[in-house]
Short mmCIF file of C-alpha atoms in Angstrom, two decimals:
data_model
loop_
_atom_site.label_atom_id
_atom_site.label_comp_id
_atom_site.label_asym_id
_atom_site.label_seq_id
_atom_site.Cartn_x
_atom_site.Cartn_y
_atom_site.Cartn_z
CA MET A 1075 -24.35 4.17 -12.67
CA ASP A 1076 -20.80 3.04 -13.41
CA ALA A 1077 -20.75 2.08 -17.08
CA GLN A 1078 -18.16 -0.68 -16.61
CA HIS A 1079 -19.29 -2.23 -13.34
CA PRO A 1080 -22.94 -1.30 -12.74
CA ARG A 1081 -23.74 -4.10 -10.29
CA SER A 1082 -20.57 -4.42 -8.25
CA ALA A 1083 -18.26 -2.53 -5.98
CA CYS A 1084 -15.28 -1.23 -7.93
CA ALA A 1085 -12.12 0.75 -7.34
CA ALA A 1086 -11.21 3.55 -9.71
CA ILE A 1087 -7.45 4.11 -9.78
CA ASP A 1088 -6.57 7.70 -10.59
CA ALA A 1089 -3.48 7.57 -12.81
CA ALA A 1090 -2.99 11.33 -12.68
CA ALA A 1091 -3.00 11.30 -8.87
CA LEU A 1092 -0.46 8.45 -8.82
CA HIS A 1093 1.91 10.35 -11.12
CA HIS A 1094 1.37 13.51 -9.09
CA ASN A 1095 2.29 11.73 -5.85
CA LEU A 1096 5.36 10.19 -7.45
CA GLU A 1097 6.58 13.61 -8.53
CA ARG A 1098 5.88 15.16 -5.12
CA LEU A 1099 7.95 12.46 -3.45
CA ARG A 1100 10.70 12.69 -6.03
CA ALA A 1101 10.87 16.44 -5.40
CA ARG A 1102 11.95 15.67 -1.82
CA LEU A 1103 15.02 13.78 -3.03
CA HIS A 1104 18.53 14.68 -4.09
CA ALA A 1105 18.98 14.26 -7.83
CA ARG A 1106 21.13 11.15 -7.33
CA THR A 1107 18.77 9.42 -4.91
CA ARG A 1108 16.84 6.60 -6.48
CA LEU A 1109 13.25 5.65 -5.75
CA LEU A 1110 11.95 2.12 -5.21
CA ALA A 1111 8.16 1.98 -5.36
CA VAL A 1112 6.67 -0.56 -2.97
CA VAL A 1113 3.91 -2.47 -4.76
CA LYS A 1114 3.58 -5.47 -2.46
CA ALA A 1115 0.17 -6.80 -1.37
CA ASP A 1116 -1.29 -6.16 -4.83
CA GLY A 1117 -0.05 -2.59 -4.86
CA TYR A 1118 -1.52 -1.91 -1.40
CA GLY A 1119 -4.81 -3.15 -2.78
CA HIS A 1120 -4.74 -0.82 -5.79
CA GLY A 1121 -3.82 -3.54 -8.29
CA ALA A 1122 -0.08 -4.19 -8.53
CA LEU A 1123 0.10 -4.44 -12.31
CA LEU A 1124 -2.05 -1.33 -12.84
CA VAL A 1125 0.04 0.87 -10.59
CA ALA A 1126 3.40 -0.69 -11.50
CA ARG A 1127 2.88 0.02 -15.20
CA GLU A 1128 1.99 3.63 -14.41
CA LEU A 1129 4.92 4.04 -12.05
CA ALA A 1130 7.27 2.48 -14.60
CA SER A 1131 6.10 4.99 -17.19
CA GLY A 1132 6.79 7.68 -14.58
CA GLY A 1133 10.41 6.57 -14.29
CA VAL A 1134 10.66 4.77 -10.95
CA ASP A 1135 14.00 3.06 -10.51
CA ALA A 1136 12.86 -0.20 -8.94
CA PHE A 1137 9.97 -2.05 -7.33
CA GLY A 1138 9.62 -3.68 -3.94
CA VAL A 1139 7.49 -6.77 -3.35
CA ALA A 1140 6.98 -9.14 -0.43
CA THR A 1141 7.26 -12.49 -2.21
CA ALA A 1142 8.97 -14.02 -5.21
CA GLY A 1143 5.52 -14.76 -6.63
CA GLU A 1144 4.64 -11.08 -6.59
CA GLY A 1145 7.88 -10.31 -8.39
CA ALA A 1146 7.24 -13.01 -10.99
CA GLU A 1147 3.87 -11.40 -11.75
CA LEU A 1148 5.61 -8.11 -12.53
CA ARG A 1149 8.04 -9.89 -14.83
CA ALA A 1150 5.22 -11.77 -16.58
CA ALA A 1151 3.60 -8.38 -17.25
CA GLY A 1152 6.77 -7.23 -19.04
CA LEU A 1153 8.19 -4.95 -16.34
CA ARG A 1154 11.98 -4.93 -16.54
CA GLN A 1155 12.92 -2.61 -13.67
CA PRO A 1156 14.87 -4.16 -10.80
CA VAL A 1157 12.55 -5.92 -8.35
CA LEU A 1158 13.55 -6.56 -4.74
CA VAL A 1159 11.82 -9.24 -2.67
CA LEU A 1160 11.85 -7.35 0.62
CA ALA A 1161 11.02 -10.30 2.87
CA GLY A 1162 13.58 -12.58 1.28
CA ALA A 1163 12.91 -15.94 -0.36
CA ARG A 1164 13.31 -19.49 0.87
CA GLY A 1165 12.99 -22.95 -0.65
CA PRO A 1166 11.45 -23.08 -4.15
CA ASP A 1167 11.01 -19.29 -4.12
CA LEU A 1168 14.77 -18.91 -4.46
CA ARG A 1169 14.63 -20.62 -7.86
CA ILE A 1170 11.70 -18.42 -8.85
CA ALA A 1171 13.72 -15.37 -7.89
CA ALA A 1172 16.73 -16.50 -9.92
CA GLU A 1173 14.65 -17.51 -12.94
CA HIS A 1174 12.84 -14.15 -12.99
CA ASP A 1175 15.92 -12.04 -12.32
CA LEU A 1176 14.68 -10.79 -8.94
CA SER A 1177 16.85 -9.49 -6.13
CA VAL A 1178 16.18 -10.82 -2.64
CA ALA A 1179 16.86 -9.83 0.94
CA LEU A 1180 19.71 -11.85 2.44
CA LEU A 1181 18.66 -12.54 6.01
CA ASP A 1182 21.49 -14.36 7.79
CA GLY A 1183 24.16 -17.05 7.52
CA GLU A 1184 21.67 -19.91 7.43
CA HIS A 1185 19.87 -18.19 4.56
CA LEU A 1186 23.18 -17.75 2.72
CA ARG A 1187 24.04 -21.41 3.14
CA GLU A 1188 20.64 -22.41 1.77
CA ILE A 1189 21.29 -20.29 -1.33
CA GLU A 1190 24.78 -21.75 -1.71
CA SER A 1191 23.38 -25.29 -1.63
CA LEU A 1192 21.33 -24.71 -4.78
CA ARG A 1193 22.23 -25.04 -8.43
CA LEU A 1194 20.89 -21.77 -9.77
CA PRO A 1195 20.82 -20.57 -13.40
CA ARG A 1196 22.72 -17.45 -12.34
CA PRO A 1197 24.10 -15.93 -9.13
CA LEU A 1198 21.36 -14.36 -7.04
CA ARG A 1199 21.54 -10.64 -6.42
CA VAL A 1200 21.03 -9.89 -2.75
CA HIS A 1201 20.47 -6.94 -0.46
CA VAL A 1202 21.81 -7.63 3.01
CA LYS A 1203 18.97 -7.15 5.49
CA VAL A 1204 20.12 -5.60 8.76
CA ASP A 1205 18.00 -5.68 11.89
CA THR A 1206 18.60 -2.27 13.45
CA GLY A 1207 16.07 -2.72 16.21
CA MET A 1208 12.77 -3.99 14.88
CA GLY A 1209 13.46 -7.57 15.99
CA ARG A 1210 12.00 -9.02 12.84
CA LEU A 1211 13.95 -10.13 9.75
CA GLY A 1212 17.67 -9.69 9.24
CA THR A 1213 21.04 -9.83 10.97
CA ASP A 1214 22.02 -7.71 13.98
CA VAL A 1215 24.77 -5.17 13.34
CA ASP A 1216 27.08 -6.94 15.80
CA ALA A 1217 26.80 -10.17 13.80
CA LEU A 1218 27.15 -8.48 10.43
CA PRO A 1219 30.96 -8.75 10.01
CA GLY A 1220 30.75 -12.55 10.31
CA LEU A 1221 27.97 -12.74 7.73
CA LEU A 1222 29.83 -10.50 5.31
CA SER A 1223 32.97 -12.66 5.61
CA GLU A 1224 30.83 -15.66 4.62
CA VAL A 1225 29.34 -13.73 1.72
CA GLU A 1226 32.80 -12.89 0.39
CA GLN A 1227 33.48 -16.62 0.03
CA ALA A 1228 30.10 -17.42 -1.53
CA HIS A 1229 29.58 -18.31 -5.21
CA ASN A 1230 25.80 -18.05 -5.61
CA VAL A 1231 25.28 -14.45 -4.51
CA VAL A 1232 26.19 -10.99 -5.70
CA VAL A 1233 25.82 -8.20 -3.14
CA GLU A 1234 23.78 -5.40 -4.61
CA GLY A 1235 22.62 -3.51 -1.53
CA VAL A 1236 22.14 -3.19 2.20
CA PHE A 1237 18.92 -2.12 3.89
CA SER A 1238 16.94 -2.00 7.08
CA HIS A 1239 13.41 -1.24 8.16
CA PHE A 1240 12.19 1.47 10.51
CA GLY A 1241 10.16 0.18 13.45
CA ASN A 1242 7.65 3.00 13.08
CA ALA A 1243 5.66 3.71 9.92
CA GLU A 1244 4.08 6.88 11.31
CA SER A 1245 7.07 8.90 12.49
CA VAL A 1246 10.85 8.58 12.50
CA ASP A 1247 11.32 11.62 14.74
CA ASN A 1248 11.85 9.67 17.95
CA GLU A 1249 14.76 8.23 19.91
CA PHE A 1250 14.10 4.64 18.83
CA CYS A 1251 14.31 5.51 15.12
CA ARG A 1252 17.34 7.74 15.67
CA GLU A 1253 19.10 4.77 17.23
CA GLN A 1254 18.08 2.66 14.24
CA LEU A 1255 19.59 5.27 11.94
CA ARG A 1256 22.84 5.23 13.92
CA ARG A 1257 23.06 1.42 13.67
CA PHE A 1258 22.25 1.48 9.98
CA ARG A 1259 25.12 3.89 9.32
CA GLN A 1260 27.43 1.38 10.97
CA ALA A 1261 26.04 -1.38 8.77
CA VAL A 1262 26.40 0.68 5.61
CA GLU A 1263 30.03 1.39 6.42
CA LEU A 1264 30.73 -2.31 6.91
CA VAL A 1265 29.05 -3.31 3.64
CA LYS A 1266 30.45 -0.51 1.50
CA ARG A 1267 33.96 -1.23 2.72
CA ARG A 1268 33.65 -4.51 0.79
CA TRP A 1269 31.17 -3.53 -1.94
CA PRO A 1270 31.47 0.25 -2.52
CA ALA A 1271 28.86 0.33 -5.28
CA SER A 1272 26.15 -1.33 -3.19
CA THR A 1273 22.87 0.53 -2.70
CA ALA A 1274 21.94 1.57 0.84
CA HIS A 1275 18.28 2.18 1.62
CA LEU A 1276 16.21 2.71 4.77
CA ALA A 1277 13.55 5.38 4.28
CA ASN A 1278 9.87 4.47 4.24
CA SER A 1279 7.13 6.90 3.16
CA VAL A 1280 7.26 9.20 6.16
CA ALA A 1281 11.08 9.27 6.21
CA THR A 1282 11.15 9.96 2.47
CA TRP A 1283 8.86 12.91 3.02
CA SER A 1284 10.28 14.37 6.21
CA ASN A 1285 13.87 13.32 6.85
CA PRO A 1286 16.57 13.70 4.14
CA GLU A 1287 19.12 12.28 6.58
CA THR A 1288 17.56 8.85 6.06
CA HIS A 1289 17.58 8.86 2.24
CA PHE A 1290 21.02 7.32 1.57
CA ASP A 1291 21.22 5.96 -2.03
CA MET A 1292 17.55 5.04 -2.42
CA VAL A 1293 14.18 5.44 -0.69
CA ARG A 1294 11.24 3.02 -0.47
CA PRO A 1295 7.92 4.89 -0.31
CA GLY A 1296 4.72 2.89 -0.19
CA LEU A 1297 1.58 4.39 1.33
CA LEU A 1298 2.26 7.99 0.30
CA LEU A 1299 2.56 6.95 -3.34
CA TYR A 1300 -1.10 6.01 -3.07
CA GLY A 1301 -2.01 9.35 -1.50
CA VAL A 1302 -2.67 7.98 1.98
CA ARG A 1303 -1.20 9.49 5.11
CA PRO A 1304 0.54 7.06 7.51
CA ASN A 1305 -1.38 8.75 10.34
CA SER A 1306 -3.43 11.85 11.04
CA ALA A 1307 -0.42 13.69 12.52
CA VAL A 1308 1.51 13.54 9.24
CA GLU A 1309 0.75 16.62 7.19
CA VAL A 1310 1.20 15.81 3.51
CA PRO A 1311 -1.14 18.21 1.72
CA GLU A 1312 0.57 17.74 -1.63
CA VAL A 1313 -0.45 14.12 -2.20
CA ARG A 1314 -3.79 12.96 -3.57
CA PRO A 1315 -5.74 9.75 -2.92
CA VAL A 1316 -5.33 7.35 -5.83
CA MET A 1317 -8.23 5.00 -5.12
CA SER A 1318 -11.94 5.77 -5.08
CA LEU A 1319 -13.89 2.75 -3.85
CA THR A 1320 -17.57 2.86 -4.79
CA ALA A 1321 -20.56 0.54 -4.62
CA PRO A 1322 -23.96 0.69 -6.35
CA VAL A 1323 -27.35 1.15 -4.76
CA LEU A 1324 -29.15 -2.12 -5.54
CA GLN A 1325 -32.46 -1.31 -3.88
CA VAL A 1326 -34.14 1.41 -1.80
CA ARG A 1327 -36.40 0.28 1.05
CA GLU A 1328 -38.96 2.04 3.25
CA LEU A 1329 -39.12 0.49 6.73
CA PRO A 1330 -41.42 1.41 9.63
CA GLU A 1331 -40.29 2.49 13.09
CA GLY A 1332 -39.21 -0.43 15.26
CA ARG A 1333 -37.99 -2.65 12.41
CA ALA A 1334 -34.83 -4.71 13.02
CA VAL A 1335 -32.20 -4.43 10.31
CA SER A 1336 -29.69 -7.07 9.08
CA TYR A 1337 -28.15 -10.02 10.95
CA GLY A 1338 -28.33 -10.22 14.72
CA GLN A 1339 -30.85 -7.37 15.02
CA THR A 1340 -28.10 -5.00 16.19
CA TYR A 1341 -29.97 -1.99 14.77
CA VAL A 1342 -33.67 -1.15 15.12
CA THR A 1343 -35.19 1.80 13.26
CA ARG A 1344 -36.20 4.69 15.52
CA ARG A 1345 -38.49 6.27 12.94
CA ARG A 1346 -39.84 5.56 9.52
CA THR A 1347 -36.59 4.95 7.69
CA ARG A 1348 -35.45 4.91 4.10
CA LEU A 1349 -32.61 2.46 3.54
CA ALA A 1350 -30.32 1.97 0.55
CA VAL A 1351 -28.92 -1.51 -0.03
CA LEU A 1352 -25.36 -1.26 -1.35
CA GLY A 1353 -23.67 -3.94 -3.43
CA VAL A 1354 -20.63 -4.35 -1.18
CA GLY A 1355 -19.87 -6.48 1.86
CA TYR A 1356 -17.09 -8.02 3.85
CA ALA A 1357 -16.37 -10.51 1.04
CA ASP A 1358 -15.31 -7.46 -0.96
CA GLY A 1359 -13.09 -6.34 1.90
CA TYR A 1360 -15.46 -3.75 3.35
CA ASP A 1361 -14.67 -4.14 7.01
CA ARG A 1362 -17.38 -5.66 9.20
CA ARG A 1363 -16.17 -3.48 12.09
CA LEU A 1364 -17.83 -0.56 10.31
CA SER A 1365 -21.22 -2.07 11.16
CA ASN A 1366 -23.40 0.59 12.84
CA VAL A 1367 -20.54 3.12 12.98
CA GLY A 1368 -19.37 3.68 9.39
CA ARG A 1369 -20.35 6.34 6.88
CA VAL A 1370 -20.52 6.49 3.10
CA VAL A 1371 -21.19 9.37 0.73
CA LEU A 1372 -24.23 9.44 -1.54
CA ARG A 1373 -25.13 12.42 -3.70
CA GLY A 1374 -22.60 14.51 -1.82
CA ARG A 1375 -23.99 13.78 1.64
CA ALA A 1376 -23.09 11.41 4.46
CA ALA A 1377 -25.19 8.30 5.02
CA ALA A 1378 -24.74 6.10 8.10
CA VAL A 1379 -24.09 2.38 7.88
CA VAL A 1380 -26.86 0.62 9.84
CA GLY A 1381 -26.98 -2.98 10.98
CA ARG A 1382 -24.28 -5.53 10.48
CA ILE A 1383 -22.35 -5.48 7.24
CA CYS A 1384 -23.16 -8.68 5.36
CA MET A 1385 -21.00 -10.81 3.09
CA ASP A 1386 -22.28 -9.14 -0.08
CA VAL A 1387 -24.38 -6.11 0.91
CA THR A 1388 -24.34 -3.16 3.28
CA LEU A 1389 -27.31 -1.07 4.43
CA VAL A 1390 -27.17 2.70 4.85
CA ASP A 1391 -29.74 5.19 6.14
CA VAL A 1392 -30.74 7.64 3.39
CA THR A 1393 -33.83 9.07 5.05
CA GLU A 1394 -32.31 12.56 4.84
CA ILE A 1395 -31.23 12.06 1.22
CA PRO A 1396 -34.57 11.39 -0.52
CA GLU A 1397 -33.16 11.72 -4.03
CA VAL A 1398 -31.04 8.56 -3.68
CA SER A 1399 -32.17 5.94 -6.19
CA VAL A 1400 -31.16 2.58 -7.63
CA GLY A 1401 -28.02 2.91 -9.74
CA ASP A 1402 -26.44 5.69 -7.67
CA ARG A 1403 -22.97 4.85 -6.41
CA ALA A 1404 -21.87 5.36 -2.85
CA LEU A 1405 -18.32 6.42 -2.07
CA LEU A 1406 -16.84 4.09 0.53
CA TRP A 1407 -13.50 5.88 0.57
CA GLY A 1408 -11.70 8.33 -1.68
CA ALA A 1409 -10.92 12.04 -1.91
CA ALA A 1410 -14.04 13.18 -0.03
CA LEU A 1411 -13.86 10.38 2.53
CA PRO A 1412 -10.21 9.50 3.24
CA VAL A 1413 -9.46 5.86 3.88
CA GLU A 1414 -7.48 6.95 6.94
CA GLU A 1415 -10.69 8.20 8.54
CA VAL A 1416 -12.60 5.07 7.58
CA ALA A 1417 -9.83 2.96 9.13
CA ALA A 1418 -9.90 4.97 12.35
CA CYS A 1419 -13.65 4.42 12.53
CA ALA A 1420 -13.11 0.67 12.18
CA GLY A 1421 -10.39 0.70 14.84
CA THR A 1422 -7.64 -0.30 12.43
CA ILE A 1423 -5.13 1.24 10.00
CA SER A 1424 -5.50 2.22 6.36
CA TYR A 1425 -2.96 -0.44 5.30
CA GLU A 1426 -5.33 -3.16 6.47
CA LEU A 1427 -8.42 -1.79 4.73
CA LEU A 1428 -6.60 -1.29 1.45
CA THR A 1429 -4.80 -4.62 1.35
CA ARG A 1430 -7.88 -6.61 2.38
CA LEU A 1431 -9.81 -5.36 -0.62
CA SER A 1432 -10.99 -8.50 -2.39
CA ARG A 1433 -9.92 -9.53 -5.85
CA ARG A 1434 -13.57 -9.69 -6.84
CA VAL A 1435 -13.58 -5.86 -6.69
CA PRO A 1436 -12.53 -4.71 -10.18
CA ARG A 1437 -9.76 -2.11 -10.33
CA TYR A 1438 -9.59 0.10 -13.37
CA LEU A 1439 -7.64 3.17 -14.38
CA HIS A 1440 -9.46 6.45 -14.29
CA GLU A 1441 -7.53 9.26 -15.91
CA GLU A 1442 -9.05 12.07 -13.87
CA GLN A 1443 -9.80 12.51 -10.18
CA GLN A 1444 -12.63 10.11 -9.35
CA VAL A 1445 -15.74 11.52 -7.66
CA GLU A 1446 -18.43 9.94 -5.57
CA SER A 1447 -21.20 9.41 -8.08
CA PRO A 1448 -22.55 10.59 -11.43
CA THR A 1449 -24.85 12.95 -9.57
CA GLN A 1450 -22.04 14.55 -7.64
CA ARG A 1451 -19.99 14.85 -10.80
CA ASP A 1452 -22.80 16.77 -12.43
CA THR A 1453 -23.32 19.16 -9.52
CA GLY A 1454 -19.63 19.69 -8.82
CA ARG A 1455 -20.25 19.45 -5.08
CA SER A 1456 -17.71 18.01 -2.69
CA VAL A 1457 -18.03 16.89 0.89
CA THR A 1458 -15.88 16.01 3.85
CA VAL A 1459 -17.52 13.37 5.98
CA PRO A 1460 -16.68 13.21 9.70
CA MET A 1461 -16.24 9.67 10.98
CA ARG A 1462 -17.06 8.35 14.38
CA GLY A 1463 -14.31 6.53 16.31
CA GLY A 1464 -11.66 7.85 14.86
CA ARG A 1465 21.14 -3.31 -11.34
CA TRP A 1466 20.07 -0.44 -9.76
CA GLN A 1467 20.69 2.47 -12.10
CA ARG A 1468 18.52 5.54 -12.54
CA SER A 1469 17.92 5.30 -16.27
CA SER A 1470 20.66 3.61 -18.27
CA GLU A 1471 19.29 0.08 -17.82
CA ARG A 1472 15.58 0.85 -17.78
#
């Protein structure tokens, strides 16, 4: 039984694995290339403050967040590294960004004029966001010269960087991404002609790992920092999963053949069945699409999810694992059961499972690689469970 959280699902965050992944990614870079760690969406569900403090101690150069509020939380926790609001900021969030010394994405001329209309405590540092093909946020390369001319006349902004976003998180080895890279080079030339010291950045996790041509002045890894592959085709054997999500066995039941299980009677026992009731449900972020198709690990062996996942509990078949008892902890995902495989089983992506993890699930630092349960730790066994379905300076200002 987990000593800190015996009655709830919890997520152990492996600090050693996080530092290991950071170093593996840094080893792919030129010595002068900086690294911005993306910690948006509560650190991809890992707990933004937990992982940001560890990454800061590991020497990351900057952090990336999605909102000014996320950046303000980092500042309130005492983190002084540069923080870039990747999605920009509008309205009151612009004041929050200025007050907390955050950098923001500059999206277009209208955005610039909004910033210029404000009375800010200090000029706002901006990174010009260029749309190189994703059709989302930013300014097209063809319209960039006009925007930059406006920026040169502005009083409320200081250009700190230029960046874009690949339209594929799984691979950049395709014609679409190569065209994005070509357009970004054009944008970088236009920006650096005016602001030579500005920081250019484009690379996501997979580009950081596999394509040095995309690294420019800085890279922005996210998922790989947390030891999760963007997809099954990306071979990254050197990174380790950072999160181990576990849930306790609250009760063990013996049910006869022909007994309906959970809401909607979507599962009926085909034999005398031993069920374990786990203290985790969709309110914790355990995806309801795993109903009747998911797997967990208990005492080093796979146990099938049966019936619909409920708000607060999940049922698993432990008929073939008779030693399971109240207080054991099931591994929902982690080193022995990669979240990528769980996501494929649910018909989604690992990003969604991780970021939907509820705030009622405690996150805590675990200094060594987390394992499935106290029993497995004692035996030393491991298991692979098949799933069905499928200022931006390096150190002087830190």
